[in-house]
Coordinates of C-alpha atoms and ligand atoms in Angstrom, one line a residue:
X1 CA 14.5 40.8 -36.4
X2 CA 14.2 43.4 -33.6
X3 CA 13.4 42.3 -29.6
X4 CA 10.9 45.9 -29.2
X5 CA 8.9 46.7 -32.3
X6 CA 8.6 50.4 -32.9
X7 CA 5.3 52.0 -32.1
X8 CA 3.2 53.8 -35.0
X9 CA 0.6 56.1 -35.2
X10 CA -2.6 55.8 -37.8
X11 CA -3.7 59.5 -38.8
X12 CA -7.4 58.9 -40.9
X13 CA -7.4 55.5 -38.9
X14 CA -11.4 55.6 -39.3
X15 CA -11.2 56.1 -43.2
X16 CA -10.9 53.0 -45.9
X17 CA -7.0 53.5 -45.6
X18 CA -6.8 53.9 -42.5
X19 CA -8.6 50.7 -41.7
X20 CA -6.5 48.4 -44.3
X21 CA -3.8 49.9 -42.1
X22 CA -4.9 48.8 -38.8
X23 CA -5.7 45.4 -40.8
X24 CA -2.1 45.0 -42.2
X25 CA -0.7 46.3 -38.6
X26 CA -1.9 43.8 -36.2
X27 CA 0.7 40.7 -36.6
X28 CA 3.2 43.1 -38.4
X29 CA 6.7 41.9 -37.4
X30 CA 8.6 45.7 -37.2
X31 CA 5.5 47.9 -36.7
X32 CA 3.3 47.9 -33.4
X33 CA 0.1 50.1 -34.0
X34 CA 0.1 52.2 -30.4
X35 CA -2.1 55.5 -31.7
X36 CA -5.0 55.8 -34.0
X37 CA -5.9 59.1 -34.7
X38 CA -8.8 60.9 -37.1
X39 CA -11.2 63.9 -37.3
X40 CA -12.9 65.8 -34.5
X41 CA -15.6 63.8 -35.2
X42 CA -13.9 60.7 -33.8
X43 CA -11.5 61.9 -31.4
X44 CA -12.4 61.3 -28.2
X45 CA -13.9 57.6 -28.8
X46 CA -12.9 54.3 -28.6
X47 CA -11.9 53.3 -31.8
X48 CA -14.4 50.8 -32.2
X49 CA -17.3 53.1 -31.3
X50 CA -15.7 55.3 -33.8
X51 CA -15.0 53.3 -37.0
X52 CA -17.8 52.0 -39.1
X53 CA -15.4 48.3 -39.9
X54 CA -16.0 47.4 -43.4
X55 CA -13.2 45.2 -43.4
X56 CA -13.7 41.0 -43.7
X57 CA -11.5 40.3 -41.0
X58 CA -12.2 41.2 -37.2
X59 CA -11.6 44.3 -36.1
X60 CA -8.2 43.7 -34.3
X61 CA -9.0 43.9 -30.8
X62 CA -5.9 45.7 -29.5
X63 CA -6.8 48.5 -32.2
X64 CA -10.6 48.4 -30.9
X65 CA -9.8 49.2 -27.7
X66 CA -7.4 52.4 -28.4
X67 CA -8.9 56.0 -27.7
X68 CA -9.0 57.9 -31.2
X69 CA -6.9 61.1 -30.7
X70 CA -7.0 64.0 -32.6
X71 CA -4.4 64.5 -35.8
X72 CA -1.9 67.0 -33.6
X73 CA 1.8 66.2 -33.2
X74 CA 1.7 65.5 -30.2
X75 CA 1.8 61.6 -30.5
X76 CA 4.5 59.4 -28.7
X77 CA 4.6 57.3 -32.1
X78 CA 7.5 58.6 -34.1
X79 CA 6.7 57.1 -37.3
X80 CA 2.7 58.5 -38.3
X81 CA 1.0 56.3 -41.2
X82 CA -1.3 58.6 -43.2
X83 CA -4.5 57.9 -44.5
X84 CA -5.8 61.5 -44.5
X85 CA -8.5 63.2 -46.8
X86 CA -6.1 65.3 -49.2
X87 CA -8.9 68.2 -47.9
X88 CA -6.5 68.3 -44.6
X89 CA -3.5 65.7 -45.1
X90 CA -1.2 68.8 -46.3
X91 CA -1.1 71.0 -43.3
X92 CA -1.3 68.4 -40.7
X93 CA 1.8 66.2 -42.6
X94 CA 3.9 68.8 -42.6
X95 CA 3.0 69.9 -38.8
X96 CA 3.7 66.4 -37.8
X97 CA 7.4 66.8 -40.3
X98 CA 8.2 69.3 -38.6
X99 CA 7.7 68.7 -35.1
X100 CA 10.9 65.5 -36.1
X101 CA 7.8 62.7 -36.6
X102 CA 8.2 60.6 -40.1
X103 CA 5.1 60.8 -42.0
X104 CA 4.3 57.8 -44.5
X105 CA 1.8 59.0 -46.4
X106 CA -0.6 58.2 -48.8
X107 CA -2.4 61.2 -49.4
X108 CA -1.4 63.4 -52.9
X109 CA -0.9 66.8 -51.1
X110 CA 2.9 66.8 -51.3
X111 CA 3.8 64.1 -53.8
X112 CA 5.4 66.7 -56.0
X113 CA 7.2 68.8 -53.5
X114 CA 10.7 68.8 -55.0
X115 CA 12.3 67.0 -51.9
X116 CA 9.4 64.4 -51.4
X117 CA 9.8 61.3 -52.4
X118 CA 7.0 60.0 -54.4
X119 CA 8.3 56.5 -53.5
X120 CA 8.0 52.8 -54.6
X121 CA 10.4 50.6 -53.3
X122 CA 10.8 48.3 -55.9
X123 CA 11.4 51.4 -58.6
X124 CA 13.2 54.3 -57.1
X125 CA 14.9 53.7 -53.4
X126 CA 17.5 56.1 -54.3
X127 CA 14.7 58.7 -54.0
X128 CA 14.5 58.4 -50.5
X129 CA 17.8 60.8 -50.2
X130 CA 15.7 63.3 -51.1
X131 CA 14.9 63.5 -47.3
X132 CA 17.6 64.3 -46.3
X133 CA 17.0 68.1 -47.8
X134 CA 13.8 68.2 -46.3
X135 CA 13.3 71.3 -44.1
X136 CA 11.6 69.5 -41.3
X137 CA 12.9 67.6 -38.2
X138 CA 11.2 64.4 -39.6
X139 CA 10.7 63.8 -43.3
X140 CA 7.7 63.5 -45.1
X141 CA 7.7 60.2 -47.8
X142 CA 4.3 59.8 -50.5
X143 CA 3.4 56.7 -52.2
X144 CA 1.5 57.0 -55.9
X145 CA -2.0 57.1 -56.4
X146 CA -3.4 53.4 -56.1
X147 CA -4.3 53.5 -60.2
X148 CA -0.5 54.4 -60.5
X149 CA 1.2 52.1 -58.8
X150 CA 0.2 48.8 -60.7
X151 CA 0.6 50.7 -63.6
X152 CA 4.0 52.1 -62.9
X153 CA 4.8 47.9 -61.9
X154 CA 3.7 47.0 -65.0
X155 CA 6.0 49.7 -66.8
X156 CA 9.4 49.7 -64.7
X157 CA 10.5 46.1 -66.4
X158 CA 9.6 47.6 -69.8
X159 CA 11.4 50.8 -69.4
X160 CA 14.8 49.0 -68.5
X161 CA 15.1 46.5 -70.8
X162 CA 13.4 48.6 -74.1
X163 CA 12.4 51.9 -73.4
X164 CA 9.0 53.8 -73.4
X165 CA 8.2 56.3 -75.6
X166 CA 4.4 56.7 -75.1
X167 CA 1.6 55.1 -72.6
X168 CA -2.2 55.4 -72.9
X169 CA -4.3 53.6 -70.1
X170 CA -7.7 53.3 -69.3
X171 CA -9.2 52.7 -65.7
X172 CA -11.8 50.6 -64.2
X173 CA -11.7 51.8 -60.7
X174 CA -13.3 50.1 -57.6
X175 CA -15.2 51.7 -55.3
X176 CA -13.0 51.5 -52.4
X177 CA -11.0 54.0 -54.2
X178 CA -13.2 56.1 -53.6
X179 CA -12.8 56.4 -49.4
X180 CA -16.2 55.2 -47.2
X181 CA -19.2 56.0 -48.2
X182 CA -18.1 56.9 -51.1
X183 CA -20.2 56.7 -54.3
X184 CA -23.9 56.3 -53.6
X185 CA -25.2 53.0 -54.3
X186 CA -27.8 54.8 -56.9
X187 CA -24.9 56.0 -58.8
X188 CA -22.5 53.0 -59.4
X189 CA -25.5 49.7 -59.2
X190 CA -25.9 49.5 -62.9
X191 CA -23.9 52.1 -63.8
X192 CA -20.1 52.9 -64.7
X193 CA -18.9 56.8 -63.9
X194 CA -16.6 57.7 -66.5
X195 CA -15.0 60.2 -64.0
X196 CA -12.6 60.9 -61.3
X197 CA -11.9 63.9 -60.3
X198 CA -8.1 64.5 -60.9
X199 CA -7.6 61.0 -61.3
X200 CA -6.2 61.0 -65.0
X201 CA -3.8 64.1 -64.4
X202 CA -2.0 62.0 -61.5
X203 CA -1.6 59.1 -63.7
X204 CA -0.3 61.4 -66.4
X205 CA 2.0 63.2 -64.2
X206 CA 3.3 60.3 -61.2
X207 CA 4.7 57.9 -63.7
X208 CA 7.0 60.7 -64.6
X209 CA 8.6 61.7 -61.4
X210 CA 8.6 57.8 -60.1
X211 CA 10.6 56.4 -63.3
X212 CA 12.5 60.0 -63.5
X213 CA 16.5 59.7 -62.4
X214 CA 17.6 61.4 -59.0
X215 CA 20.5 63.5 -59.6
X216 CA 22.0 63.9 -56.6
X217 CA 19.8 66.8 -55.7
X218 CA 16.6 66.0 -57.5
X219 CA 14.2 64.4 -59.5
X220 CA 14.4 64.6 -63.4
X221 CA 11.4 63.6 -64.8
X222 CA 11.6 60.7 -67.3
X223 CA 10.5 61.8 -71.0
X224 CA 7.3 59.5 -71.4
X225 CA 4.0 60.8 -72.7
X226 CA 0.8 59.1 -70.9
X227 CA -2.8 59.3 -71.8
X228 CA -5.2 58.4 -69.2
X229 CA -8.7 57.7 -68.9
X230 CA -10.4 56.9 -65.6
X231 CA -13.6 55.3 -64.8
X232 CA -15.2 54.0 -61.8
X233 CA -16.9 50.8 -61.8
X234 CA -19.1 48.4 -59.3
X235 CA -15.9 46.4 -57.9
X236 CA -15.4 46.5 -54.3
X237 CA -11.6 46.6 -54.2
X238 CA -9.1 46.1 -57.3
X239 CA -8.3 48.6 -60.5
X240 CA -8.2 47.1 -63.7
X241 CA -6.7 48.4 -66.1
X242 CA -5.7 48.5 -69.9
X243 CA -2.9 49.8 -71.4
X244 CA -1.0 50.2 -74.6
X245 CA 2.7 51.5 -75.4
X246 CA 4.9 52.1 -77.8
X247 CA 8.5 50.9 -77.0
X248 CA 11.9 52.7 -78.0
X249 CA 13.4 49.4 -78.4
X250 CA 12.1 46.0 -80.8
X251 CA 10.8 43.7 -78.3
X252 CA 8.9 40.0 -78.7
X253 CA 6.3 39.1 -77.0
X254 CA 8.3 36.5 -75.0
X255 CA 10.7 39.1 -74.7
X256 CA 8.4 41.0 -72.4
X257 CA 7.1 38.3 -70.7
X258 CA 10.6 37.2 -69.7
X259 CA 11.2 41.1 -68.0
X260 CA 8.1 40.9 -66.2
X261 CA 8.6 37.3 -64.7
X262 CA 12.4 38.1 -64.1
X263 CA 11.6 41.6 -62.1
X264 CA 12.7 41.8 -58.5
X265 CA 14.3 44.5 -56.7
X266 CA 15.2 45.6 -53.5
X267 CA 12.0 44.6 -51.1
X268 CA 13.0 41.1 -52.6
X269 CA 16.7 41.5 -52.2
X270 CA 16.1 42.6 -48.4
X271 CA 13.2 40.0 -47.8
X272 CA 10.9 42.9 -46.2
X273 CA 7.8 41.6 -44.5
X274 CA 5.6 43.1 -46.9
X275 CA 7.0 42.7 -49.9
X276 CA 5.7 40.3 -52.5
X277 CA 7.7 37.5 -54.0
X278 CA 7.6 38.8 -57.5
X279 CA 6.1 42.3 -57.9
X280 CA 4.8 41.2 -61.4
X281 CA 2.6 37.9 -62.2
X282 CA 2.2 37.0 -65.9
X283 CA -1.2 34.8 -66.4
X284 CA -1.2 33.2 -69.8
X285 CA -5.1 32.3 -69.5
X286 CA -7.0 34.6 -72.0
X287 CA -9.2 36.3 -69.9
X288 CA -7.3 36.6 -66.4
X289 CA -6.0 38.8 -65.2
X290 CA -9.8 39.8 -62.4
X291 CA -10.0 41.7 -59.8
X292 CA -12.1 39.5 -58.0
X293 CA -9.8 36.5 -58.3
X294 CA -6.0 38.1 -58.6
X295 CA -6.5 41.3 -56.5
X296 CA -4.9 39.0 -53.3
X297 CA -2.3 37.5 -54.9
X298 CA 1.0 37.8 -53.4
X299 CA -0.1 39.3 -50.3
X300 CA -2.3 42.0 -52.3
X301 CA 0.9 43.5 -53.1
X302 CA 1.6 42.2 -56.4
X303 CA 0.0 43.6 -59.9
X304 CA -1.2 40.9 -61.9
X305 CA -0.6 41.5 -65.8
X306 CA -2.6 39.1 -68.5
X307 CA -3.5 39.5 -72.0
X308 CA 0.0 40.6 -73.6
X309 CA -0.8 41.0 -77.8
X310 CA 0.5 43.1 -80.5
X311 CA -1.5 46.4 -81.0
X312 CA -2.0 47.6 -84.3
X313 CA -2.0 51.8 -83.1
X314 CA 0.8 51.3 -80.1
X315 CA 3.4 48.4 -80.0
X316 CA 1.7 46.4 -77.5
X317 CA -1.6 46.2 -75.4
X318 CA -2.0 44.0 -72.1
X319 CA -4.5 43.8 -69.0
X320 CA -2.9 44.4 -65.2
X321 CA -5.3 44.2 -61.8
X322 CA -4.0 45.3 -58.1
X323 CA -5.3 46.0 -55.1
X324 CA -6.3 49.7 -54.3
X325 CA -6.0 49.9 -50.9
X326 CA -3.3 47.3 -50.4
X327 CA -1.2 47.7 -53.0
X328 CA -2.5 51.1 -53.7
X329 CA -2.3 52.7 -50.6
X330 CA -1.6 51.1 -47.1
X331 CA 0.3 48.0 -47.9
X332 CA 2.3 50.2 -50.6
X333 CA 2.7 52.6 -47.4
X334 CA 3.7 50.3 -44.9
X335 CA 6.4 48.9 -47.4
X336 CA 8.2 52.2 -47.9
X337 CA 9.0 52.5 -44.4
X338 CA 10.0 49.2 -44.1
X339 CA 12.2 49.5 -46.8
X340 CA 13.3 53.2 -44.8
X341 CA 14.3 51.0 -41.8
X342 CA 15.8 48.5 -43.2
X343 CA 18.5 51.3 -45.3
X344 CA 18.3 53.1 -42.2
X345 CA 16.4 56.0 -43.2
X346 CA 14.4 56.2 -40.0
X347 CA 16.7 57.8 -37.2
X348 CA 16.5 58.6 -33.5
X349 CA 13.2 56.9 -33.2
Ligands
NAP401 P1 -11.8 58.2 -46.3 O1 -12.4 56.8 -46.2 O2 -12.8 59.3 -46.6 O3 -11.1 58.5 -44.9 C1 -10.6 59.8 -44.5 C2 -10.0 59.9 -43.1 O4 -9.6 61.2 -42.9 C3 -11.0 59.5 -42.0 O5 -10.3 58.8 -41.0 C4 -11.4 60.8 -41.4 O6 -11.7 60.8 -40.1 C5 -10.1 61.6 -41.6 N1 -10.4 63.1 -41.6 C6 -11.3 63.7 -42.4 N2 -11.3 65.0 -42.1 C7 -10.4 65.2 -41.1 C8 -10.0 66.3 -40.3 N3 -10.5 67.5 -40.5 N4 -9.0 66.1 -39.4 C9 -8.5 64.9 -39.2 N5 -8.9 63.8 -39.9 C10 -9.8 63.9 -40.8 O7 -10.7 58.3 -47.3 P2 -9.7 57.2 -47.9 O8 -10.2 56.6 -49.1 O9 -9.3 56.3 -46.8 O10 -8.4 58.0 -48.4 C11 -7.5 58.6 -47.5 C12 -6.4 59.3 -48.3 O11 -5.7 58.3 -49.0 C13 -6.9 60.3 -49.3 O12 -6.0 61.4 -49.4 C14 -6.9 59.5 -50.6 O13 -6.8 60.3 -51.7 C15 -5.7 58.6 -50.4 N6 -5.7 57.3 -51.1 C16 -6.8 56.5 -51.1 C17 -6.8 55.3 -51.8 C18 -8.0 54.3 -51.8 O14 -7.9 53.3 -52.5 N7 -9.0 54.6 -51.0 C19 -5.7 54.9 -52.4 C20 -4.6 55.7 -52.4 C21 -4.6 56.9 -51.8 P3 -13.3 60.7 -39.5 O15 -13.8 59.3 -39.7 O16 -13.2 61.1 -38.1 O17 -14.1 61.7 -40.4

C-alpha cells in the first residue's frame, strides 16, 4: 500500500504486551517498529539483554538489536503502541498525547475518559471522532480488556439483530493475562484463583460504553445489565469463557448462528492487515470451542464461539475462546490504528 512504512514506538516493550507487539510488528505491512521503550530498569540496554523472550517465535532480530529508551516523549515515532503497567500507563499516555504523539493503548487508565475511545474496530469506528475533542496535540485511543473483547464479539451480532437485555459470564483466564511473571507457579499448578482484581467490574462496565451510540459529542451507554465472574486458570494464553443472555427479541437457535457466521464489518470491508476474515467462528462440534486448539484461528484475532443451547434461567448459553494477548491486547491494538490510518485518523505523521 505505502512506499515508506511509518515508524512506531513500543512503550512496556519488555512486558507480555509489549512482546506480542514486537512479535506482530516485525513483517507488518504499514507499521515499522523503530523505538522500544520500558522502565528504568531496562532503559539503557539492548533490547535483547533487557527482555526476558517468552515468546515461541525468535526474537526479531531488528527489535533485538534496538537500545530500550526510557517512556519520555521524546521519541521520533509518532504513533507510540502501549503496553504499560496501568501503575504508570496514565500519566506517561497523556504526556506522550500531549506532546502531538498518538497513543494506542492497551492499558485501562483512560478507557472511560469521556473523549477516549474505548475502541473495537469491528463494533464502534464512529467512536474514533471522539478524538477529535481531545485536549492534546495527539489523541489518546484504548482497546477493552482482553476478557472483554471476545465477549463484546460474541455480543455485537446478537445486539443488532435481537437485542440484549441481560448478560452473565464467567471467566477462565490464562496466565498470560496476567503480565510476566505473573502468578507464581505454586499458586495456579493445581489450582484455579477465583479472582482478579478488578477484572469483573471492567467486564460489567466496557461492554457498555463499546455497544453504547456516539452522539455526536459522546458516548451513551447501551442499557444492558452484565454479571461477571472471573477466574484464572493454568492456560498459557486464551480466555474461555461462558455466557448466558436473555434477548429482547425471539430468536432460533439457527437464527443466531446465522448472525454470527454472517458478521463482518469494517476491518473486513477495508481488508486491513490484521483483521480476521470473519471476527466470529461458529464450531458445531460439542466440546470445541479450546483454547489450546482455537486461540490461533484467524490470525489470533478471531473469537471462536461453540456450544450454542437453550438455557432454562436466561434465553441462551454458549462457549467463546480468544486470544488474550492477540486479540486481547496487541493484535486488537495494532488493528485500531490500522483501521485510524486507513479513515485517516492519523495526521501529520
Ligand atoms: P507486564 O508483563 O507486567 O509488562 C509491563 C511493562 O511496563 C514492562 O515493559 C515494564 O518494563 C513496563 N513498566 C513497568 N513500570 C514502568 C515504569 N515505571 N516506567 C516505564 N515502564 C514501566 O504487563 P502486561 O501483561 O504486558 O500488561 C501491560 C498492560 O496491558 C497493562 O496495563 C495490562 O493491564 C494491559 N493488558 C494486558 C493484557 C494481557 O493479556 N496481558 C491484555 C489486555 C491489556 P520493565 O520490563 O522495564 O519493568
Amino acid at each position: 500500500m505505502e512506499k515508506q512504512k511509518l515508524k512506531v514506538a513500543v512503550l512496556g516493550a519488555t512486558g507480555s504486551v509489549g512482546q506480542k507487539f514486537i512479535e506482530l510488528l516485525q513483517n507488518h505491512p504499514w507499521f515499522e517498529l523503530h523505538e522500544v521503550a520500558a522502565s528504568e530498569r531496562s532503559a539503557g540496554k539492548l533490547y535483547k539483554d533487557a527482555v526476558n523472550w517468552v515468546q515461541s517465535t525468535p526474537l526479531p532480530a531488528k527489535a533485538s538489536a534496538l537500545t530500550v529508551k526510557e517512556c519520555r516523549p521524546v521519541l521520533e515515532s509518532r504513533i507510540v503502541f502501549s503496553g504499560l503497567d496501568a501503575s504508570v500507563a496514565g500519566e506517561i499516555e497523556q504526556e506522550f498525547a500531549e506532546k502531538g504523539y498518538y497513543v494506542i493503548s492497551n492499558s485501562r487508565n483512560h478507557r472511560f475518559d469521556k473523549d477516549v475511545p474505548l475502541l473495537i474496530p469491528e463494533i464502534n469506528p464512529d467512536h474514533l471522532e471522539l478524538i477529535k475533542s481531545q485536549k492534546y496535540g495527539g489523541a489518546i485511543v484504548t482497546n477493552p480488556n482482553c476478557s472483554t473483547i471476545g465477549l463484546v464479539l460474541a455480543l455485537k451480532p446478537l445486539q443488532d439483530k435481537f437485542g440484549i437485555e441481560t448478560v452473565n459470564v464467567v471467566t477462565m483466564q490464562a496466565l498470560s493475562g496476567a503480565g510476566y511473571p505473573g502468578v507464581s507457579s505454586l499458586d495456579i499448578i493445581d489450582n484455579v484463583i477465583p479472582f482478579i482484581g478488578s477484572e469483573e467490574e471492567k467486564m460489567e462496565s466496557e461492554p457498555l460504553k463499546i455497544l453504547g451510540k456516539y452522539t455526536g459529542s459522546e458516548i451513551e451507554n447501551i442499557d444492558i445489565k452484565i454479571s461477571a465472574q472471573c477466574n484464572r486458570v493454568a492456560v498459557i494464553d486464551g480466555h474461555t469463557e461462558t455466557v448466558q443472555v436473555k434477548l429482547k427479541n425471539k430468536a432460533s437457535i439457527d437464527e443466531i448462528k446465522a448472525v454470527w457466521r454472517e458478521f463482518i464489518a469494517l476491518p473486513q470491508q477495508y481488508e486491513l492487515p490484521s483483521a480476521p476474515a470473519n471476527p466470529v467462528h461458529y464450531f458445531e462440534e460439542k466440546n470445541y470451542p479450546q483454547p489450546k486448539l482455537h486461540r490461533n484461528i484467524d490470525k489470533a484475532m478471531a473469537v471462536s464461539v461453540g456450544r450454542l443451547r437453550e438455557c432454562p434461567v436466561f434465553d441462551y448459553k454458549f462457549v467463546i475462546t480468544s486470544h488474550n494477548t492477540i486479540r486481547g491486547a496487541a493484535g486488537g491494538a495494532i488493528l485500531n490504528a490500522e483501521l485510524m490510518y486507513k479513515m485517516g485518523y492519523l495526521k501529520n505523521i
